[in-house]
GROMACS .gro file of C-alpha atoms in nm:
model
  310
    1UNK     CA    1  -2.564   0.925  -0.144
    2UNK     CA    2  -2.518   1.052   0.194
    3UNK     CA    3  -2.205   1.269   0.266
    4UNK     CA    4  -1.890   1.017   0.295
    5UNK     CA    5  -1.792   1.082   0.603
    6UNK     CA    6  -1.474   0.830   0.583
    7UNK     CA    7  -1.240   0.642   0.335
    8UNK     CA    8  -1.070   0.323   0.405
    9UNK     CA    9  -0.687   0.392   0.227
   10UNK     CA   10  -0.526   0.105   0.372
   11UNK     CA   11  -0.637  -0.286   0.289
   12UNK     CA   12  -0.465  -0.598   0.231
   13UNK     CA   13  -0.689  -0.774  -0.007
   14UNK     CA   14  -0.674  -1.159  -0.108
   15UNK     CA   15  -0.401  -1.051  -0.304
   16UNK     CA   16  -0.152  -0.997  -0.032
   17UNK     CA   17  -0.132  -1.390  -0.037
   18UNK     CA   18  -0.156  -1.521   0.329
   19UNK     CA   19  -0.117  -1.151   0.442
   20UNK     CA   20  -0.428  -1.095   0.380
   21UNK     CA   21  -0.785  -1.246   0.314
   22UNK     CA   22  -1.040  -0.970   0.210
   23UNK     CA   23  -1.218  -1.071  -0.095
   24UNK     CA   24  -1.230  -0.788  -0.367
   25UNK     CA   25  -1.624  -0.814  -0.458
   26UNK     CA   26  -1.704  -0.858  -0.114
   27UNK     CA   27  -1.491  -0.542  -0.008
   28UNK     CA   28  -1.721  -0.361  -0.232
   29UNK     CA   29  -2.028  -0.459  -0.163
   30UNK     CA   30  -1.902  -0.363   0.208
   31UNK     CA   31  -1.822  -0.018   0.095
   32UNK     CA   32  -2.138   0.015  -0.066
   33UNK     CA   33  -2.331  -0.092   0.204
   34UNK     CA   34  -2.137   0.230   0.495
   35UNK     CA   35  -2.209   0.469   0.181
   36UNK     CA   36  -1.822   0.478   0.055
   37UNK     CA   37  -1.722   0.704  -0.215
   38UNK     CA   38  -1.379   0.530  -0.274
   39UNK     CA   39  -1.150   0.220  -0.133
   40UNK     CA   40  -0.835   0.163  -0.194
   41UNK     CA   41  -0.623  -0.149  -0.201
   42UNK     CA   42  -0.253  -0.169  -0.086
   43UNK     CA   43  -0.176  -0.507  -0.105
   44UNK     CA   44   0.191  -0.585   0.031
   45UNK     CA   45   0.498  -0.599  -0.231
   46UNK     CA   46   0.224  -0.614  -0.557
   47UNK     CA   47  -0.036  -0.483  -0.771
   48UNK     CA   48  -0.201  -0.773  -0.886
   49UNK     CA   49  -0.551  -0.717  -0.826
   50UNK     CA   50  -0.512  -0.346  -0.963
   51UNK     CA   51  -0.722  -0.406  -1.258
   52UNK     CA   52  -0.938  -0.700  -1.195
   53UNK     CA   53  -1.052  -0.408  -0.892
   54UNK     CA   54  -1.065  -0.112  -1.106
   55UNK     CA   55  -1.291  -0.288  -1.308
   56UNK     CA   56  -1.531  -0.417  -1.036
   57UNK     CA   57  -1.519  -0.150  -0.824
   58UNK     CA   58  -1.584   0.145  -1.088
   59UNK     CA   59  -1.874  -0.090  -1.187
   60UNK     CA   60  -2.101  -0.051  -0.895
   61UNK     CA   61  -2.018   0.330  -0.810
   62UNK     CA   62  -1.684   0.310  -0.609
   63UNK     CA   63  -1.406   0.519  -0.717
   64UNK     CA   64  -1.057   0.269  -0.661
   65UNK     CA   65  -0.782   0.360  -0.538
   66UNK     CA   66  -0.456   0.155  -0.623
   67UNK     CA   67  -0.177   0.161  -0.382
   68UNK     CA   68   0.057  -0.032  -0.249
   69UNK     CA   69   0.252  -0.144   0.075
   70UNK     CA   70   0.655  -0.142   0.016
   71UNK     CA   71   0.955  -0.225   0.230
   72UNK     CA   72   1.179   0.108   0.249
   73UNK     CA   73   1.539   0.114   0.339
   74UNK     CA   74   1.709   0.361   0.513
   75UNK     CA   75   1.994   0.252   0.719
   76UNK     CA   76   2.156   0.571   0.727
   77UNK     CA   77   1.894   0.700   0.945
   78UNK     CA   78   2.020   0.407   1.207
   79UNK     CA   79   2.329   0.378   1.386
   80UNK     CA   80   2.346   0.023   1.466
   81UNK     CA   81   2.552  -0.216   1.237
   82UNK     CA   82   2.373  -0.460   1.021
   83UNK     CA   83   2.474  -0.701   0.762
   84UNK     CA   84   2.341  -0.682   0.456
   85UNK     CA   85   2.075  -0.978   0.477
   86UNK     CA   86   1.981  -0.767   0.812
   87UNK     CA   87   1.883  -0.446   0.699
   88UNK     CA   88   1.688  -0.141   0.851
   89UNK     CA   89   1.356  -0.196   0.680
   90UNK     CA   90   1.051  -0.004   0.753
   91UNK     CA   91   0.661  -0.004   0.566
   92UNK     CA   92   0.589   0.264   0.339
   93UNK     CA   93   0.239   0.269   0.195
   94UNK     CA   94   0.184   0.486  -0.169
   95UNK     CA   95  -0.145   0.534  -0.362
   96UNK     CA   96  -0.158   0.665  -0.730
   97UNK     CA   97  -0.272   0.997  -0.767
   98UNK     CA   98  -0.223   0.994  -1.139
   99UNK     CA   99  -0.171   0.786  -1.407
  100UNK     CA  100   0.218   0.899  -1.388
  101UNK     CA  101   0.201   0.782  -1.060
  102UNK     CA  102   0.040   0.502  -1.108
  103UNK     CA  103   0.304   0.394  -1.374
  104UNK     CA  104   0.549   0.475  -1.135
  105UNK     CA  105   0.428   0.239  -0.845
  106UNK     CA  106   0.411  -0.026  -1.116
  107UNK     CA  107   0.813   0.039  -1.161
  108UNK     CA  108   0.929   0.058  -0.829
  109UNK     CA  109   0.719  -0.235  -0.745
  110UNK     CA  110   0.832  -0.465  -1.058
  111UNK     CA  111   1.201  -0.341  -1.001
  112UNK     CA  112   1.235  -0.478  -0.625
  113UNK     CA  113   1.180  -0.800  -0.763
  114UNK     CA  114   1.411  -0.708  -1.100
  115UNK     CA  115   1.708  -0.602  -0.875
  116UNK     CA  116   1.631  -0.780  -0.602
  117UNK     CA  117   1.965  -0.986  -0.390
  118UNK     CA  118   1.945  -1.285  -0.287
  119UNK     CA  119   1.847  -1.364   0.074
  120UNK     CA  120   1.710  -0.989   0.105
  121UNK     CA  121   1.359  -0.852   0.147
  122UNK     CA  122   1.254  -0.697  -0.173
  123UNK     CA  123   1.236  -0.320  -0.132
  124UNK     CA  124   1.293   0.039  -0.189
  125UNK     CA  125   1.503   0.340  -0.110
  126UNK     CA  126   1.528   0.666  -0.102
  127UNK     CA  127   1.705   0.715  -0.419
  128UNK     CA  128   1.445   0.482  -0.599
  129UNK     CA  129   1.141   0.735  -0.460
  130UNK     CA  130   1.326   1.071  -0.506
  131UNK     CA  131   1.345   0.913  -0.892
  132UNK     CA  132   0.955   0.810  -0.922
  133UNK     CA  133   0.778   0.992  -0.680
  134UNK     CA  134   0.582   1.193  -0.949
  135UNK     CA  135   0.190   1.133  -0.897
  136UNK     CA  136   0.205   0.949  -0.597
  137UNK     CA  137   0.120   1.053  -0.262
  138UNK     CA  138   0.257   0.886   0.038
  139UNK     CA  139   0.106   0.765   0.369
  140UNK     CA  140   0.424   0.716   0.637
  141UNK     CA  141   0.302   0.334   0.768
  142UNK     CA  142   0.225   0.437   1.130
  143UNK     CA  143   0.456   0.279   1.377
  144UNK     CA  144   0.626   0.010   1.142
  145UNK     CA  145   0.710   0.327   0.925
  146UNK     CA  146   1.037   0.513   0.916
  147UNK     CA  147   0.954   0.767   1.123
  148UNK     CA  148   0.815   0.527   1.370
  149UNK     CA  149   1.047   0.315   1.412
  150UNK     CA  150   1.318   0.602   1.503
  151UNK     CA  151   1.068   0.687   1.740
  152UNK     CA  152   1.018   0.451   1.903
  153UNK     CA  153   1.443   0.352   1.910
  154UNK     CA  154   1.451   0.730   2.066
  155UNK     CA  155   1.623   0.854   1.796
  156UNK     CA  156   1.378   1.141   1.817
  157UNK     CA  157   1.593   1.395   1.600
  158UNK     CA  158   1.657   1.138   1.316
  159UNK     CA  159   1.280   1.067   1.235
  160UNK     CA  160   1.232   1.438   1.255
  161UNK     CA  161   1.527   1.393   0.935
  162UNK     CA  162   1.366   1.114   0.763
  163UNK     CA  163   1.033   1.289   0.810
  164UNK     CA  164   1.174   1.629   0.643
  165UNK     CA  165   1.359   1.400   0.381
  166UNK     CA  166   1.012   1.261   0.270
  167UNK     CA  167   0.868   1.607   0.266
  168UNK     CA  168   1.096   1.708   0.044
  169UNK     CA  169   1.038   1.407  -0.172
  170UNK     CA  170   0.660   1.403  -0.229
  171UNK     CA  171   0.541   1.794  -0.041
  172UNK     CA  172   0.221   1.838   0.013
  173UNK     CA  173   0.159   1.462  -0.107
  174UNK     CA  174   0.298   1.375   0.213
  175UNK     CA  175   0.062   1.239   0.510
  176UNK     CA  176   0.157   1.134   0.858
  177UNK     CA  177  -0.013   0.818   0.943
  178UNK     CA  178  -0.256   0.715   1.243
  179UNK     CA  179  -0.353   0.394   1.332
  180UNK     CA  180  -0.552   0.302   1.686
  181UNK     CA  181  -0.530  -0.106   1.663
  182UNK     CA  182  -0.483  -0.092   2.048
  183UNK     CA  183  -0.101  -0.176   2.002
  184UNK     CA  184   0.108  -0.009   2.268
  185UNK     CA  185   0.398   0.070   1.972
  186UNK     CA  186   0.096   0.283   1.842
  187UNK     CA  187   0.029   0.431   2.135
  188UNK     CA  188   0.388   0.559   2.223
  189UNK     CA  189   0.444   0.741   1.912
  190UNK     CA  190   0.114   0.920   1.872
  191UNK     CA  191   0.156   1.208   2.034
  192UNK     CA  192   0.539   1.226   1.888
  193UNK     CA  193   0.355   1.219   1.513
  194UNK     CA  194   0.114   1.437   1.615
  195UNK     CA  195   0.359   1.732   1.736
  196UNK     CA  196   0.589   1.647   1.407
  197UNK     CA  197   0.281   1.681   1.199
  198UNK     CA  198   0.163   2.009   1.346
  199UNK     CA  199   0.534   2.142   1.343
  200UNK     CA  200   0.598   2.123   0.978
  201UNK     CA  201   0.268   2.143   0.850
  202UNK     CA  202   0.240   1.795   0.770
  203UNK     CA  203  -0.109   1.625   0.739
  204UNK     CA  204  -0.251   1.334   0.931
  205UNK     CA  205  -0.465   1.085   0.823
  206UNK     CA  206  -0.650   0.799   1.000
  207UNK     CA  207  -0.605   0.455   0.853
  208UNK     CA  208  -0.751   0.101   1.005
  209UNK     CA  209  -0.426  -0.158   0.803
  210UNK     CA  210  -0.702  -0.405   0.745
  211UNK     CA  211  -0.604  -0.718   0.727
  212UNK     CA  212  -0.956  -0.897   0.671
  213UNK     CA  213  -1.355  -0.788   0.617
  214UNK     CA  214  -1.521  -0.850   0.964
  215UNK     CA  215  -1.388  -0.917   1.332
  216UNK     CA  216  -1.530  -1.265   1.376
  217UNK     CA  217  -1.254  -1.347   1.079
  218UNK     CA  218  -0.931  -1.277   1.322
  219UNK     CA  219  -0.892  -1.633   1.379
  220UNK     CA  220  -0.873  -1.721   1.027
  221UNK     CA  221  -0.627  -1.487   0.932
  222UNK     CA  222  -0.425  -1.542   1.232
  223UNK     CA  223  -0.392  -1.906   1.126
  224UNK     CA  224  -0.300  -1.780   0.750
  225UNK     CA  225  -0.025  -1.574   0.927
  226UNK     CA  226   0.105  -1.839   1.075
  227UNK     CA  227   0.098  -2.078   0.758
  228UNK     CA  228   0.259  -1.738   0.622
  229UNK     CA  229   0.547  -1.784   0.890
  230UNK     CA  230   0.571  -2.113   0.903
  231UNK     CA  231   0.513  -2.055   1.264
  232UNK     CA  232   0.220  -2.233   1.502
  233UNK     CA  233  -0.080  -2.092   1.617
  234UNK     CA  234   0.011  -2.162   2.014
  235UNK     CA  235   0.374  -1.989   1.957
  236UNK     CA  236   0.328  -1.668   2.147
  237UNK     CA  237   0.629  -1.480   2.027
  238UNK     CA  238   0.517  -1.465   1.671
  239UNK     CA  239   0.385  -1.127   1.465
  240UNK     CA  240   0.002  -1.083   1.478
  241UNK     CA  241  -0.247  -0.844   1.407
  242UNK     CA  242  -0.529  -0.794   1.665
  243UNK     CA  243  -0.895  -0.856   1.669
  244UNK     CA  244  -0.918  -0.516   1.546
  245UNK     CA  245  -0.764  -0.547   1.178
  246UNK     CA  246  -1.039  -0.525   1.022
  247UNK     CA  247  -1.279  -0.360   0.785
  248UNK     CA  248  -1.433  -0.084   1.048
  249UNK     CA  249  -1.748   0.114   0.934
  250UNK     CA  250  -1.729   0.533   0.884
  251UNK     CA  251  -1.882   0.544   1.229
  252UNK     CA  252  -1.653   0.315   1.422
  253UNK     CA  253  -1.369   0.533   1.263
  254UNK     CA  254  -1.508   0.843   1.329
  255UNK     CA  255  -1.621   0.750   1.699
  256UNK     CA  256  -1.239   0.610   1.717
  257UNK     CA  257  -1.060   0.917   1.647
  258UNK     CA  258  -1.309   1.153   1.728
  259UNK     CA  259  -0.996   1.347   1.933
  260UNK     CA  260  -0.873   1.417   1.575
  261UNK     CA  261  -1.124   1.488   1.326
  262UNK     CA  262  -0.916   1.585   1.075
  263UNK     CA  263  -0.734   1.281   0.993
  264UNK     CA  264  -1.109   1.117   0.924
  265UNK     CA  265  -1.123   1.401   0.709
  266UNK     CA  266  -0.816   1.400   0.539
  267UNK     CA  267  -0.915   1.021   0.391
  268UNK     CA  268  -1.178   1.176   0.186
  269UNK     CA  269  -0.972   1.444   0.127
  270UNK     CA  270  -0.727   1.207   0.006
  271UNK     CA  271  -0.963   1.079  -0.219
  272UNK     CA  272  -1.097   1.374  -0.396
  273UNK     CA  273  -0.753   1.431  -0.541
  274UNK     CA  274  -0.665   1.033  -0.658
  275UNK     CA  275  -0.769   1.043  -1.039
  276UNK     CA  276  -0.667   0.763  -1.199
  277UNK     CA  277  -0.714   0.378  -1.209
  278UNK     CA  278  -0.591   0.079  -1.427
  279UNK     CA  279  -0.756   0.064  -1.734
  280UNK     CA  280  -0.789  -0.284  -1.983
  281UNK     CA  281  -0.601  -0.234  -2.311
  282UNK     CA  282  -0.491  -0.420  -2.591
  283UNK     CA  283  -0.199  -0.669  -2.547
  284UNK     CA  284   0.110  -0.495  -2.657
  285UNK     CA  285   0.265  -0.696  -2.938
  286UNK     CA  286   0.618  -0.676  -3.065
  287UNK     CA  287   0.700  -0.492  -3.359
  288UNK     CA  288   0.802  -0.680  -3.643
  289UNK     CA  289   0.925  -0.643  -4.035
  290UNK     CA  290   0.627  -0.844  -4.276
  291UNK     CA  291   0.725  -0.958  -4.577
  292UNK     CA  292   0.693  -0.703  -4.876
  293UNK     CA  293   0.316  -0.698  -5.009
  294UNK     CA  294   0.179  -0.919  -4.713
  295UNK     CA  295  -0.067  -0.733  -4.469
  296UNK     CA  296  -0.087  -0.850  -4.094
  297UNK     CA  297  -0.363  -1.087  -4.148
  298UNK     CA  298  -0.216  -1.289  -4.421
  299UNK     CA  299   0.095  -1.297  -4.271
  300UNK     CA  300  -0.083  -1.397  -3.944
  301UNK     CA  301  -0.324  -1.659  -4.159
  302UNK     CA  302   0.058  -1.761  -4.301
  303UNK     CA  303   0.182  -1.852  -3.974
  304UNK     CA  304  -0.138  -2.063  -3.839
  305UNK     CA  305  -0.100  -2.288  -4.160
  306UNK     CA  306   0.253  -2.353  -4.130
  307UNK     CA  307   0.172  -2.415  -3.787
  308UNK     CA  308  -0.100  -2.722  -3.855
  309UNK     CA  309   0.134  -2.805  -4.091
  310UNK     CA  310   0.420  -2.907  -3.914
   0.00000   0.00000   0.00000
């Protein structure tokens, strides 16, 4: 294989519902086909298609990478009043370095469903990630991330805080994310990132938030948005990606931040140090007392006859 010279670390697969429509095989034979080592998938609010991709994807040569895009809270970063149903939520995207960490994005996700409130996003916190941050590193979600969003309120000094809070959650598991969608939002906190990053020593890392496989598929997904939304196609004042959401080739990304080669680097980097995946196991049982002298499969046998029985 040719040198990877790019890793895609940010996708919404099929499994992000009507949030996204890239099919998993199809992903993969994409990869394959631009000579890439690794993909990951960070499908929004679940891990679903964690295994049925570790499977395919380790199958034809293609290291995955399981992550996944959160909702974080922080309102104490903000200074405007909010009711509870309207809280300060930004994206947060983590990938499993480890199989700790990979556990632990399983717990954070199932638990902001578990504890969720009614009428409120599902989502984490800070507390939740300085509690299961172990074996995860973090990507900060660009301009719809924490930092981002300060930024881009003008609250310059408290996204430098959030940004030093997150350090000191995951260190040097910590990367400052760039995306070039052609999004003004993107556009007016680059260069504020790209100061913060060189300033504390923070990495950056180029990621393309793809949202489907190839650009003539924008129309789809921008009508499964809107079925998302329950919103029309001709409203204007709705959410939408752009034309450009989708799965770009090493050489598009390359040629796209070409100004920063080191965040197209820092995606394989990335993946050089992700070493874990799900894995297929037995179904885990419940323990139970058998009856004195009766082994598992007579009991088992015991219960099927009782069963036609009845």
């Amino acid at each position: 294989m040719v040198n990877p010279i790019f890793v895609h670390l940010r996708n919404h697969t099929e499994y992000s519902l009507c949030l996204g429509a890239i099919k998993l095989k199809k992903m993969i034979a994409k990869a394959k086909e631009y000579n890439m080592p690794a993909v990951a998938i960070t499908d929004t609010g679940n891990m679903f298609g964690a295994l049925e991709y570790s499977l395919a994807a380790s199958k034809e040569g293609i290291q995955p990478i399981i992550g996944c895009e959160l909702l974080l809270e922080a309102d104490e970063f903000f200074d405007d009043s909010k009711s509870e149903r309207e809280k300060n939520f930004s994206k947060i995207v983590l990938l499993a370095q480890t199989d700790e960490g990979f556990y632990n994005i399983v717990d954070l996700d199932s638990n902001i469903f578990l504890k969720r409130q009614n009428g409120i996003a599902p989502h984490i916190n800070f507390e939740w990630l300085k509690n299961k941050n172990s074996g995860i590193i973090c990507l900060t979600g660009g301009c719809e991330g924490l930092i981002g969003k300060l930024l881009l309120k003008g609250k310059k000094n408290e996204a430098e805080k959030a940004l030093l809070e997150l350090k000191e959650i995951f260190g040097d598991r910590l990367y400052i994310e760039l995306l070039r969608h052609g999004l003004k939002d993107e556009v007016d906190t680059e260069k504020d990132f790209i100061d913060l990053a060189y300033k504390h020593n923070i990495p950056l890392v180029a990621t393309n938030d793809c949202h489907f496989l190839t650009k003539d598929m924008f129309k789809a997904q921008d009508v499964l948005s809107c079925i998302s939304e329950g919103r029309y196609i001709t409203e204007t004042n709705r959410k939408r990606q752009t034309p450009e959401h989708y799965f770009k080739s090493p050489e598009e990304m390359v040629t796209l931040f070409a100004d920063i080669p080191e965040a197209i680097e820092n995606t394989i980097n990335i993946a050089k140090r992700i070493h874990t995946m799900a894995y297929t196991r037995k179904p885990t049982l419940p323990h139970f007392q058998l009856p004195e002298g009766m082994t598992e499969a007579d009991y088992m046998r015991k219960l099927s006859v009782e069963g036609l029985e009845r």
